[in-house]
PDB file of C-alpha atoms and ligand atoms in Angstrom:
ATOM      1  CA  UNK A   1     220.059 164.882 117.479  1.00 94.00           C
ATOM      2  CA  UNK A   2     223.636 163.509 117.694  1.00 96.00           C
ATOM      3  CA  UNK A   3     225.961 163.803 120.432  1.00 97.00           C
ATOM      4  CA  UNK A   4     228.111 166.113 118.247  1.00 96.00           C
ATOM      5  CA  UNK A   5     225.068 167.960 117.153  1.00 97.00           C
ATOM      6  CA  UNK A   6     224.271 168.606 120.897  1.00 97.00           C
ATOM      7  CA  UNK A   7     227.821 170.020 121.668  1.00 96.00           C
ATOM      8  CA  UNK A   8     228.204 172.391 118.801  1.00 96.00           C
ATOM      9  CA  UNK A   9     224.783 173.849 119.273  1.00 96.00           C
ATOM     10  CA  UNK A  10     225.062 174.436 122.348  1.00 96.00           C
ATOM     11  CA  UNK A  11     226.261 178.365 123.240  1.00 96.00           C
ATOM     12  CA  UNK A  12     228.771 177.516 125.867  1.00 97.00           C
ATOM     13  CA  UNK A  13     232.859 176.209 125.727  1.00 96.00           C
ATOM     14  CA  UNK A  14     233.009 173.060 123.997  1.00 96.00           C
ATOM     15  CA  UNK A  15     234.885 171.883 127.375  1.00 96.00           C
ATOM     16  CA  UNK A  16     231.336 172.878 129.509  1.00 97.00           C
ATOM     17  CA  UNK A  17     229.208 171.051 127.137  1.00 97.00           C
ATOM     18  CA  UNK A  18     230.766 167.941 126.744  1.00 97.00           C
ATOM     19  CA  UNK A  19     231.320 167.313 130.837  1.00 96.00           C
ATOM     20  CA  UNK A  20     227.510 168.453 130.988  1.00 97.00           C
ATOM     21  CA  UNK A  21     226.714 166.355 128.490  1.00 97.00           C
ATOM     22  CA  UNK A  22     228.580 163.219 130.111  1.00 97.00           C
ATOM     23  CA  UNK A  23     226.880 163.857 133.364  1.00 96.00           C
ATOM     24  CA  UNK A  24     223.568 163.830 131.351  1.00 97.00           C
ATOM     25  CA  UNK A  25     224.266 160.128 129.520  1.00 97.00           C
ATOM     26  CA  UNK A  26     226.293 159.021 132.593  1.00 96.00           C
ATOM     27  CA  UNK A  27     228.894 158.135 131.099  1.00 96.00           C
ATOM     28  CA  UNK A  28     233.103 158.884 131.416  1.00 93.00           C
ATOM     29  CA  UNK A  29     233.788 161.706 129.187  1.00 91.00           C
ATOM     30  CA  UNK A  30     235.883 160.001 126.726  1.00 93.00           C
ATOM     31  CA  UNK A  31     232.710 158.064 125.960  1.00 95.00           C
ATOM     32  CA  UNK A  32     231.147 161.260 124.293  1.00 94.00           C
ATOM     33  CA  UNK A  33     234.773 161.300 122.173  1.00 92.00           C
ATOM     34  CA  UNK A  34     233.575 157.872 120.628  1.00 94.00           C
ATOM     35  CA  UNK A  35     230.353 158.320 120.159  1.00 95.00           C
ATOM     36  CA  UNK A  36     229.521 161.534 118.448  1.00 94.00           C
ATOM     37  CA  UNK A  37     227.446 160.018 115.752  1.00 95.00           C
ATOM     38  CA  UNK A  38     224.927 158.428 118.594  1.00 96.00           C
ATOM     39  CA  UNK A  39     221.747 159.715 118.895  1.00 97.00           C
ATOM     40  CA  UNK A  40     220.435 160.993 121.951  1.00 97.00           C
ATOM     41  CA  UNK A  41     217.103 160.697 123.203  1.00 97.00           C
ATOM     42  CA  UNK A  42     214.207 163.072 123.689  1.00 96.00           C
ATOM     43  CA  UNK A  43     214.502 163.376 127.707  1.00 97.00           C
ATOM     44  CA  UNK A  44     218.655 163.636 127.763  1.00 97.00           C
ATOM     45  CA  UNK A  45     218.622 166.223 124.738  1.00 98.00           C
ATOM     46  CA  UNK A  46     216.220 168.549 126.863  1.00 97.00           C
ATOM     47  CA  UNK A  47     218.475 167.486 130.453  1.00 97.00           C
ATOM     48  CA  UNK A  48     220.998 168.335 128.451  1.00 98.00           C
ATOM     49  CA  UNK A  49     219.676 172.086 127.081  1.00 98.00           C
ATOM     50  CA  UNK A  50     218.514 173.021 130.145  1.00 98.00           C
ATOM     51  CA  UNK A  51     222.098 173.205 132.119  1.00 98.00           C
ATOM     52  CA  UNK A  52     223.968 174.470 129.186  1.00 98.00           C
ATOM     53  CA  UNK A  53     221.005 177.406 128.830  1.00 98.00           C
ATOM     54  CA  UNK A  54     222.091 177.382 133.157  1.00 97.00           C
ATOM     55  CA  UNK A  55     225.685 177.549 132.389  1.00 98.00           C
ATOM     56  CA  UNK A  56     225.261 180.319 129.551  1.00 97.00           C
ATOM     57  CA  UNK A  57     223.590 181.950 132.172  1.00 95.00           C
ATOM     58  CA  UNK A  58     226.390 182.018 134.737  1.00 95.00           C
ATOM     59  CA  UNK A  59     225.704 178.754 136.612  1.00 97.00           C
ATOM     60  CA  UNK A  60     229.014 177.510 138.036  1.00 98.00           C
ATOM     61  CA  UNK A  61     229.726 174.495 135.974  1.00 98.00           C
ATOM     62  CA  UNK A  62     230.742 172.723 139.533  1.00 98.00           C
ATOM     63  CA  UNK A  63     226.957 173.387 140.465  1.00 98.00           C
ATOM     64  CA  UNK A  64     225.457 171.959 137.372  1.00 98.00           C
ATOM     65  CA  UNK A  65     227.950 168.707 137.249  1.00 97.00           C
ATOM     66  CA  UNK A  66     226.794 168.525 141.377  1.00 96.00           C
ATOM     67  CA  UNK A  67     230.639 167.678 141.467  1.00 96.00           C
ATOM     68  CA  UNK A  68     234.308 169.068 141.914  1.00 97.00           C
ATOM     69  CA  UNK A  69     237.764 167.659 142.042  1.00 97.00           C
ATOM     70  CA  UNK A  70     239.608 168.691 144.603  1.00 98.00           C
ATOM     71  CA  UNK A  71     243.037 167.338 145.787  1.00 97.00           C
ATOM     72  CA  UNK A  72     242.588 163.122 145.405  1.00 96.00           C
ATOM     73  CA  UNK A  73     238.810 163.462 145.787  1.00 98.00           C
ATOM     74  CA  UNK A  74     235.749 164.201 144.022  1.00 97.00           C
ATOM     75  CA  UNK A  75     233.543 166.059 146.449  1.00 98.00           C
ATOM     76  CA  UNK A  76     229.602 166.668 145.855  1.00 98.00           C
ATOM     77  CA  UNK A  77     228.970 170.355 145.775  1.00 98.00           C
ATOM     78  CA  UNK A  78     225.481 172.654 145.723  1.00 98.00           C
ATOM     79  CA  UNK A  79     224.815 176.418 145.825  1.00 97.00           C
ATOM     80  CA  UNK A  80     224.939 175.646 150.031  1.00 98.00           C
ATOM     81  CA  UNK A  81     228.812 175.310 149.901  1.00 98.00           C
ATOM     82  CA  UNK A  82     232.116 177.570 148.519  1.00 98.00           C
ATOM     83  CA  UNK A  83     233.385 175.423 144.902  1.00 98.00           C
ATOM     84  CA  UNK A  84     236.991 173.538 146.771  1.00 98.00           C
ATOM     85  CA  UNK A  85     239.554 176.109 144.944  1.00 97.00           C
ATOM     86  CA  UNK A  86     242.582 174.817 143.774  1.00 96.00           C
ATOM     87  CA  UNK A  87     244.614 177.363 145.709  1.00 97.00           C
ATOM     88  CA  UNK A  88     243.282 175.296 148.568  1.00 98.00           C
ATOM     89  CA  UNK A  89     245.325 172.689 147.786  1.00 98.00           C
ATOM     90  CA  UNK A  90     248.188 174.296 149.396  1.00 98.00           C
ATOM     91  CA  UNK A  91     246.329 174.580 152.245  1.00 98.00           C
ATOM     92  CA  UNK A  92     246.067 171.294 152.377  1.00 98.00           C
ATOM     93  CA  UNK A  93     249.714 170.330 151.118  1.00 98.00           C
ATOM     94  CA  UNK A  94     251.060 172.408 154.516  1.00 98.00           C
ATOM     95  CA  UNK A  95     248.347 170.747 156.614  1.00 98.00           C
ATOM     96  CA  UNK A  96     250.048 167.255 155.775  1.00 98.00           C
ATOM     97  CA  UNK A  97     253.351 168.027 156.263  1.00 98.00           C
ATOM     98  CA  UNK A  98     252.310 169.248 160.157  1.00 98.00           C
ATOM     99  CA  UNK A  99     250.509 165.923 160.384  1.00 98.00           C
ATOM    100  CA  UNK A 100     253.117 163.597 159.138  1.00 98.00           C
ATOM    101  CA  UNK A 101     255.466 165.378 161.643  1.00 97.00           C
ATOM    102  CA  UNK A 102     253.068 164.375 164.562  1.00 96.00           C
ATOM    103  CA  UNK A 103     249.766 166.618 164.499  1.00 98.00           C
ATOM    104  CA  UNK A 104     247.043 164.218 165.300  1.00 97.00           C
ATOM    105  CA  UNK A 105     244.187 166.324 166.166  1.00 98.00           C
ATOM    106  CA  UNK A 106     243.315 168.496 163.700  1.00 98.00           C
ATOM    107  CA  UNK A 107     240.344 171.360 163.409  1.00 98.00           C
ATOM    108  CA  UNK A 108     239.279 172.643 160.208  1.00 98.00           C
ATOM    109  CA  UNK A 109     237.089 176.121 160.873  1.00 98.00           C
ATOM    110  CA  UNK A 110     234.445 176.998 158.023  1.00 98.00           C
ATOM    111  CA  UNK A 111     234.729 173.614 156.221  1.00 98.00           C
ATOM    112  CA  UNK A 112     231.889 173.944 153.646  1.00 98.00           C
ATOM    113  CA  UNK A 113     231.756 170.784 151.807  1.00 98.00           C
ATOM    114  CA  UNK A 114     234.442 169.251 153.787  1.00 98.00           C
ATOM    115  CA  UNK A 115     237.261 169.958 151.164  1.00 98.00           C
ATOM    116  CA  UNK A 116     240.170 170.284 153.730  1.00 98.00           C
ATOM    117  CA  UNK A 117     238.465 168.231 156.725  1.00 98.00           C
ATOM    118  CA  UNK A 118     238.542 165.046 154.205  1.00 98.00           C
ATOM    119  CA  UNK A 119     241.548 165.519 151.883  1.00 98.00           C
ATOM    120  CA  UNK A 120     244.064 165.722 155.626  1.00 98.00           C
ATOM    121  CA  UNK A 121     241.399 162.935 156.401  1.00 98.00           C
ATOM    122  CA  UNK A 122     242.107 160.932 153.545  1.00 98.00           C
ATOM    123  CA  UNK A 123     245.758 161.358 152.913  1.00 98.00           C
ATOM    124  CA  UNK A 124     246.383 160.225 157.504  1.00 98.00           C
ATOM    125  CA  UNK A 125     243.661 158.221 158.345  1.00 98.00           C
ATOM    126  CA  UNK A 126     245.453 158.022 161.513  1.00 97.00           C
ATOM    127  CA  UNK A 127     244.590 162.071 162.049  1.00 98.00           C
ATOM    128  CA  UNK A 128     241.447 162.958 163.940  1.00 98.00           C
ATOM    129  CA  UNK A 129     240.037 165.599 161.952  1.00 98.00           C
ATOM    130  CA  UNK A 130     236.963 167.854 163.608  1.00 98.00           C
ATOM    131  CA  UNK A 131     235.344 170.341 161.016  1.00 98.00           C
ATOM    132  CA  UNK A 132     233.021 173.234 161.222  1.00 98.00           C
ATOM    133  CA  UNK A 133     230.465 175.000 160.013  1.00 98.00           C
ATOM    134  CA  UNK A 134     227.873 177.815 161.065  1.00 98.00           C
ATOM    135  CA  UNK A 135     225.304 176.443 157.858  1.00 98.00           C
ATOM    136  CA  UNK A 136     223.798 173.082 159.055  1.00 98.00           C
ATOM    137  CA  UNK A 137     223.345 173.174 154.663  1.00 98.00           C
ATOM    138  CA  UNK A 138     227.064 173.314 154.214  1.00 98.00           C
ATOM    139  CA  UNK A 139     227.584 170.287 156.747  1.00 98.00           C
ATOM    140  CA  UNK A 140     224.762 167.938 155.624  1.00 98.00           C
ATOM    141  CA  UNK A 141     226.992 168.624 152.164  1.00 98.00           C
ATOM    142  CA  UNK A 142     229.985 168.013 154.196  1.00 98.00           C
ATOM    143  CA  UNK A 143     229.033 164.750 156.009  1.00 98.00           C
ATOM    144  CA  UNK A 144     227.394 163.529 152.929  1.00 98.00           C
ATOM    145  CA  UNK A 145     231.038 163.869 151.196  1.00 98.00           C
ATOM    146  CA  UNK A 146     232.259 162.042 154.159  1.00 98.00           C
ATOM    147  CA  UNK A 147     230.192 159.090 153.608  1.00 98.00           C
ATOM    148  CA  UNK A 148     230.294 158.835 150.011  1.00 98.00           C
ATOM    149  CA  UNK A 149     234.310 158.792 150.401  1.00 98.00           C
ATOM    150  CA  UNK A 150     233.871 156.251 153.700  1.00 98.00           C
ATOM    151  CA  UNK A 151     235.730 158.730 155.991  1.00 98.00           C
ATOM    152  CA  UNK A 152     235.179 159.522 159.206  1.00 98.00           C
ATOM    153  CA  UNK A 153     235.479 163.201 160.516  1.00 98.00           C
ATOM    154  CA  UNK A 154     233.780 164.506 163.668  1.00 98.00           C
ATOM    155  CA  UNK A 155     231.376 167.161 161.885  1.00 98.00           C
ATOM    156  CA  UNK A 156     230.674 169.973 164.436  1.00 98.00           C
ATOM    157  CA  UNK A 157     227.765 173.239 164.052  1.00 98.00           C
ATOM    158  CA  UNK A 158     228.668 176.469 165.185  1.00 98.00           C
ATOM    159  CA  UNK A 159     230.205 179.923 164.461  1.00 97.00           C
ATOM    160  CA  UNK A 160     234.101 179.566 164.431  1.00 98.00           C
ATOM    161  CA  UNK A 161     235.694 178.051 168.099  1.00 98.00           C
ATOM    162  CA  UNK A 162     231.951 178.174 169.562  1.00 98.00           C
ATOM    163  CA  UNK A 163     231.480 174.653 167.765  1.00 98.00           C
ATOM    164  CA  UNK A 164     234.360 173.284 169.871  1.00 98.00           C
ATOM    165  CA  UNK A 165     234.128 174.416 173.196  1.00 97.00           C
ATOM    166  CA  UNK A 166     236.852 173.459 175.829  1.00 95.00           C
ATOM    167  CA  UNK A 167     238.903 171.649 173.408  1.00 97.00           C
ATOM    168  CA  UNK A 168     242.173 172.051 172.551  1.00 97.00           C
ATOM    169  CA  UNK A 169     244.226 170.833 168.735  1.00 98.00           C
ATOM    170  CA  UNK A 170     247.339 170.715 167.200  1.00 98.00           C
ATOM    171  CA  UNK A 171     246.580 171.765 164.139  1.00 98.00           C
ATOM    172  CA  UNK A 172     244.263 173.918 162.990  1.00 98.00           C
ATOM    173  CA  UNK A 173     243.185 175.177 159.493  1.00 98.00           C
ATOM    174  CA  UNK A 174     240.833 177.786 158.042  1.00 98.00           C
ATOM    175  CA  UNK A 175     239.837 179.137 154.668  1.00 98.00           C
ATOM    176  CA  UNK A 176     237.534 181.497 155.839  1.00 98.00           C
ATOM    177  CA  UNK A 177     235.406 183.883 153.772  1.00 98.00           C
ATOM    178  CA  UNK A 178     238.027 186.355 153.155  1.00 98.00           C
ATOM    179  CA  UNK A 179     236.846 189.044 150.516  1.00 98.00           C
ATOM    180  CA  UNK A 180     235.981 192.907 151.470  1.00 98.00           C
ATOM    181  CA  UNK A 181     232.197 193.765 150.818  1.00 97.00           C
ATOM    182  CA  UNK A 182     232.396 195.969 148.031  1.00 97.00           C
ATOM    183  CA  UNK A 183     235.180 194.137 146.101  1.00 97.00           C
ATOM    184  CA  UNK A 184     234.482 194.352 142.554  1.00 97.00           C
ATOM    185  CA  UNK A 185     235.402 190.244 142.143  1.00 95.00           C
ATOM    186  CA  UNK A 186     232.485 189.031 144.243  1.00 97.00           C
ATOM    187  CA  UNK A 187     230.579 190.260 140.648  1.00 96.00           C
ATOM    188  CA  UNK A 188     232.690 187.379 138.414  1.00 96.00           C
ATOM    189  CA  UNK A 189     232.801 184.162 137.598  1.00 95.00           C
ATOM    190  CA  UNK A 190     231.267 181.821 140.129  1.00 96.00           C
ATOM    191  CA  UNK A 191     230.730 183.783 142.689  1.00 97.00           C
ATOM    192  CA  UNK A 192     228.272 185.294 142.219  1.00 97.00           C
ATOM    193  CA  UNK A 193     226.397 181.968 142.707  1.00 97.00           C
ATOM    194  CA  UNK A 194     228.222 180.848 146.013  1.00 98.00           C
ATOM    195  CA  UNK A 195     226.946 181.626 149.201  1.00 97.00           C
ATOM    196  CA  UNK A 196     228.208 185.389 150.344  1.00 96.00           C
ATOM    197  CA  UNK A 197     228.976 184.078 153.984  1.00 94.00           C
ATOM    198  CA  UNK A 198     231.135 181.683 152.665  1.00 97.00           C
ATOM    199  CA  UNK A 199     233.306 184.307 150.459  1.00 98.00           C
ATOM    200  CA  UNK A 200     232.841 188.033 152.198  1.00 97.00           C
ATOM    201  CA  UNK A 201     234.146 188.838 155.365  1.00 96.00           C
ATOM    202  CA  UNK A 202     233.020 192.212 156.048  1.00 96.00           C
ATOM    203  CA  UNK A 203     234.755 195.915 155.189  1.00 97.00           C
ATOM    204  CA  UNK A 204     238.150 195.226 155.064  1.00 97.00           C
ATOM    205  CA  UNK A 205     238.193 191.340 154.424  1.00 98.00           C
ATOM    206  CA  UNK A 206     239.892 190.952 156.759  1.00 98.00           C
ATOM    207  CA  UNK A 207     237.044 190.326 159.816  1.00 98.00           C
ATOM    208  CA  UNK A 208     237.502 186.641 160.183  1.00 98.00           C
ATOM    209  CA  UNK A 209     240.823 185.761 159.869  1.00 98.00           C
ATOM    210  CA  UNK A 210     241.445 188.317 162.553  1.00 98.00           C
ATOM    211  CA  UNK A 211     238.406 186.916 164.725  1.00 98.00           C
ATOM    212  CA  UNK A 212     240.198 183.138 164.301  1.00 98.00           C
ATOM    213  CA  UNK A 213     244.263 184.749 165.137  1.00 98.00           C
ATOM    214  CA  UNK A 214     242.406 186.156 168.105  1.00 98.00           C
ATOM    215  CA  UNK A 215     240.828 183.454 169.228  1.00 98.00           C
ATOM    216  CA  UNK A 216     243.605 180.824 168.812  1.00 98.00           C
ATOM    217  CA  UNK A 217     245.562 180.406 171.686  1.00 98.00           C
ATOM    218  CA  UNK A 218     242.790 178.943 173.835  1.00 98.00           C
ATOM    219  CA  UNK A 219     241.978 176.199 171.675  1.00 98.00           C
ATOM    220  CA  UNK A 220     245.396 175.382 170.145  1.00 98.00           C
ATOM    221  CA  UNK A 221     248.292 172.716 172.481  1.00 98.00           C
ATOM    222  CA  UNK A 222     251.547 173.941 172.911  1.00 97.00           C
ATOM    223  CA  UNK A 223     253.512 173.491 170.025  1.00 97.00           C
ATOM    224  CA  UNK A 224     250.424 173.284 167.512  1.00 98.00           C
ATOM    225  CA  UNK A 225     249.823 175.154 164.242  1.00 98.00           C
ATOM    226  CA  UNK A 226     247.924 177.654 162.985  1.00 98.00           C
ATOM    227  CA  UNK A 227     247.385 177.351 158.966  1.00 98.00           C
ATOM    228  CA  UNK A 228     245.087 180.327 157.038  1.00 98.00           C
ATOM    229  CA  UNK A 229     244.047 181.439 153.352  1.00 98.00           C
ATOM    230  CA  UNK A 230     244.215 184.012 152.829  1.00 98.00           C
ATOM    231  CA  UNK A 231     243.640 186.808 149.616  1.00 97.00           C
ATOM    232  CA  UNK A 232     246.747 187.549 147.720  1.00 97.00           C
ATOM    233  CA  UNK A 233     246.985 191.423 149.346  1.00 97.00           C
ATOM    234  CA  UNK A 234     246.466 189.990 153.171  1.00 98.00           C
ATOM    235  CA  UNK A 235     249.818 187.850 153.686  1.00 98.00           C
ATOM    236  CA  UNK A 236     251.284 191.503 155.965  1.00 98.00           C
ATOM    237  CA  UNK A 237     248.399 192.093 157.891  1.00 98.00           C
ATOM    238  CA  UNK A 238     248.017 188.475 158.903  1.00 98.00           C
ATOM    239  CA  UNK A 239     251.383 187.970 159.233  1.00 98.00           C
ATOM    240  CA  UNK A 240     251.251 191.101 162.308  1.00 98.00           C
ATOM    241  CA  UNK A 241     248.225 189.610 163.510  1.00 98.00           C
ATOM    242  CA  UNK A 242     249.640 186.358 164.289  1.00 98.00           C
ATOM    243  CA  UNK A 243     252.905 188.342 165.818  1.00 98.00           C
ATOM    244  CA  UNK A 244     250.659 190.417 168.037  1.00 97.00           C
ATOM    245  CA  UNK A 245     248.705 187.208 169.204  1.00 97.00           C
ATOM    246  CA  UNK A 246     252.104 185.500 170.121  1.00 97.00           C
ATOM    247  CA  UNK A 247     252.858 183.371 167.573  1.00 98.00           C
ATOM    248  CA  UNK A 248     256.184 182.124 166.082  1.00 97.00           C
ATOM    249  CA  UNK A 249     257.942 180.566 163.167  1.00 97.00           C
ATOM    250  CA  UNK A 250     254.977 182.669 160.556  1.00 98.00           C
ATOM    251  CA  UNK A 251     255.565 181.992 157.279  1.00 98.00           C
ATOM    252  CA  UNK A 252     253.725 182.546 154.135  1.00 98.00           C
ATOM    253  CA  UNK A 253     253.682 180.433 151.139  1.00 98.00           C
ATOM    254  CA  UNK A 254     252.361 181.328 147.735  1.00 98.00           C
ATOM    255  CA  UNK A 255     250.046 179.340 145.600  1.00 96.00           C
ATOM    256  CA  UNK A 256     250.500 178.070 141.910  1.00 94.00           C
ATOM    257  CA  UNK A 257     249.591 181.316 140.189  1.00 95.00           C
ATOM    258  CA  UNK A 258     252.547 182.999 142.475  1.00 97.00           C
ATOM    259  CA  UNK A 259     250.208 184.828 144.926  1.00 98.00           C
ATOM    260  CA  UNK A 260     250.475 184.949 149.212  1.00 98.00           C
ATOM    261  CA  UNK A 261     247.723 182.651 149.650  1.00 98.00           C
ATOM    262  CA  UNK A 262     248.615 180.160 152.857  1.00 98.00           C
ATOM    263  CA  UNK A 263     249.621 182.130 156.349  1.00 98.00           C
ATOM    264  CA  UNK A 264     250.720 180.020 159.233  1.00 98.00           C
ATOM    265  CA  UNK A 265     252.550 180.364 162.388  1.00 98.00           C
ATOM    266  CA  UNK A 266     253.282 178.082 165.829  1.00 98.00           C
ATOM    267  CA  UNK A 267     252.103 178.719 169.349  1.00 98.00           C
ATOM    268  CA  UNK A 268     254.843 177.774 172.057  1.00 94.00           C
ATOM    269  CA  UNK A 269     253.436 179.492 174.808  1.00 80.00           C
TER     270      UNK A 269
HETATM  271  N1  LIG B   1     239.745 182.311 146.798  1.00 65.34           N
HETATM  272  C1  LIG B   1     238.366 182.623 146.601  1.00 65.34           C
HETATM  273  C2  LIG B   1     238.197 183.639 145.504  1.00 65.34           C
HETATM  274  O1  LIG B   1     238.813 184.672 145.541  1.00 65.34           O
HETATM  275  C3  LIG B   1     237.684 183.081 147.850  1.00 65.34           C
HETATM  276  C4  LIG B   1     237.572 182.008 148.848  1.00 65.34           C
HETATM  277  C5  LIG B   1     237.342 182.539 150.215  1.00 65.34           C
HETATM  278  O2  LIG B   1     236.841 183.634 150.423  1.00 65.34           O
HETATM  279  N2  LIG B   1     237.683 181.779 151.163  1.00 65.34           N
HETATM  280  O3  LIG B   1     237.464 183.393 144.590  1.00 65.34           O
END
């Protein structure tokens, strides 16, 4: 069987099965371009079946390549940790700007595999960047990124501010599992495969994004930010939240589709 051969028969997008079939033969993609008349042997051809029968099934691609692009970085991902979004790019766009205008300690709540932590960690080495997570799974993911990419974040265990008791940042950044229980979405695409605590909130969605605004002000210096994801129908009751808990300056900036995805405001109390 040829490397063309392989792609056409197999029952997912030719897009799928050609990065699948690159991670299979180790080599760049454009090497499969090249060398469709190469055969492929025994062992890769079955590799190779197996995770496009997976993907065909509804495996996340990201989970089958054990990879995903996010920002500058290619960041190791497994069914322990949320797939980096590329709405969370904006996320991470706003972070820098509050860095390069003098935030140098920066917390990143809910981490998963490190996505934010590292890309703010990568882009100011200068920063020092603390990250969280409840799963011990999603850090060991999260540190392993970290070493891979040779940068150095302060990886901390624990359920939201309880992982960073006493201390107090300038910047801090979240995207927290955000999505209502019952919403129909958490049956599509990927998700179905990612971890629920990393994507559902509770009832309303809302849960943890409300538990972090509430929280806040004890662990955040005068003058410091407060960055959040959010889902595209949450931008108004986040906003309010973030009034009530006495912050200022809250704006709300939209991602690249055009939704209300990134909520932030100061604390100058
Ligand atoms: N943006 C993701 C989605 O809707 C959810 C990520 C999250 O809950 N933090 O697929």
């Amino acid at each position: 069987m040829t490397v063309t051969g392989l792609i056409r028969e197999a029952t997912i997008s030719r897009q799928d099965a050609e990065a699948l079939l690159a991670t299979v033969l180790e080599v760049e993609r454009a090497w499969i371009y090249a060398h469709g008349d190469e055969q492929v042997n025994p062992g890769n051809i079955d590799r190779f079946r197996k995770m496009a029968a997976a993907r065909a099934d509804g495996e996340p691609l990201a989970y089958l390549l054990g990879y995903r692009d996010f920002w500058t970085l290619r960041l190791r991902v497994n069914r322990d940790v949320l797939i980096p979004r590329r709405e969370t790019e904006h996320l991470v766009e706003w972070a820098n700007e509050c860095i390069t205008a003098g935030a140098r300690r920066v917390l990143d709540l809910g981490t998963g595999s490190g996505a934010v932590a590292l890309s703010c960690k990568a882009e100011h080495p200068e920063a020092d960047v603390c990250a969280t997570d409840l799963s011990p799974k999603a850090l060991a993911c999260a540190r392993a990124n970290g070493d891979d990419l040779n940068l150095s974040v302060d990886w901390r265990e624990g359920d939201w501010f309880d992982a960073v008791p006493g201390e107090r940042w300038q910047l801090i950044l979240s995207n927290p599992p955000y999505i209502a229980a019952a919403d129909p979405h958490l049956n599509e695409g990927d998700l179905p495969a990612e971890p629920a605590r990393a994507l559902i909130s509770g009832e309303t969605g809302l849960e943890s994004l409300r538990h972090i605004i509430g929280r806040a002000p004890d662990f955040i210096e005068h003058g410091g930010w407060l960055l959040l994801e959010h889902g595209f129908d949450q931008a108004s009751p986040l906003q309010e939240a973030l009034f009530a808990g006495g912050f200022i300056t809250i704006s709300t900036r939209r991602d690249w589709s055009g939704q209300e995805r990134i909520t932030g405001g100061q604390w100058l109390s």
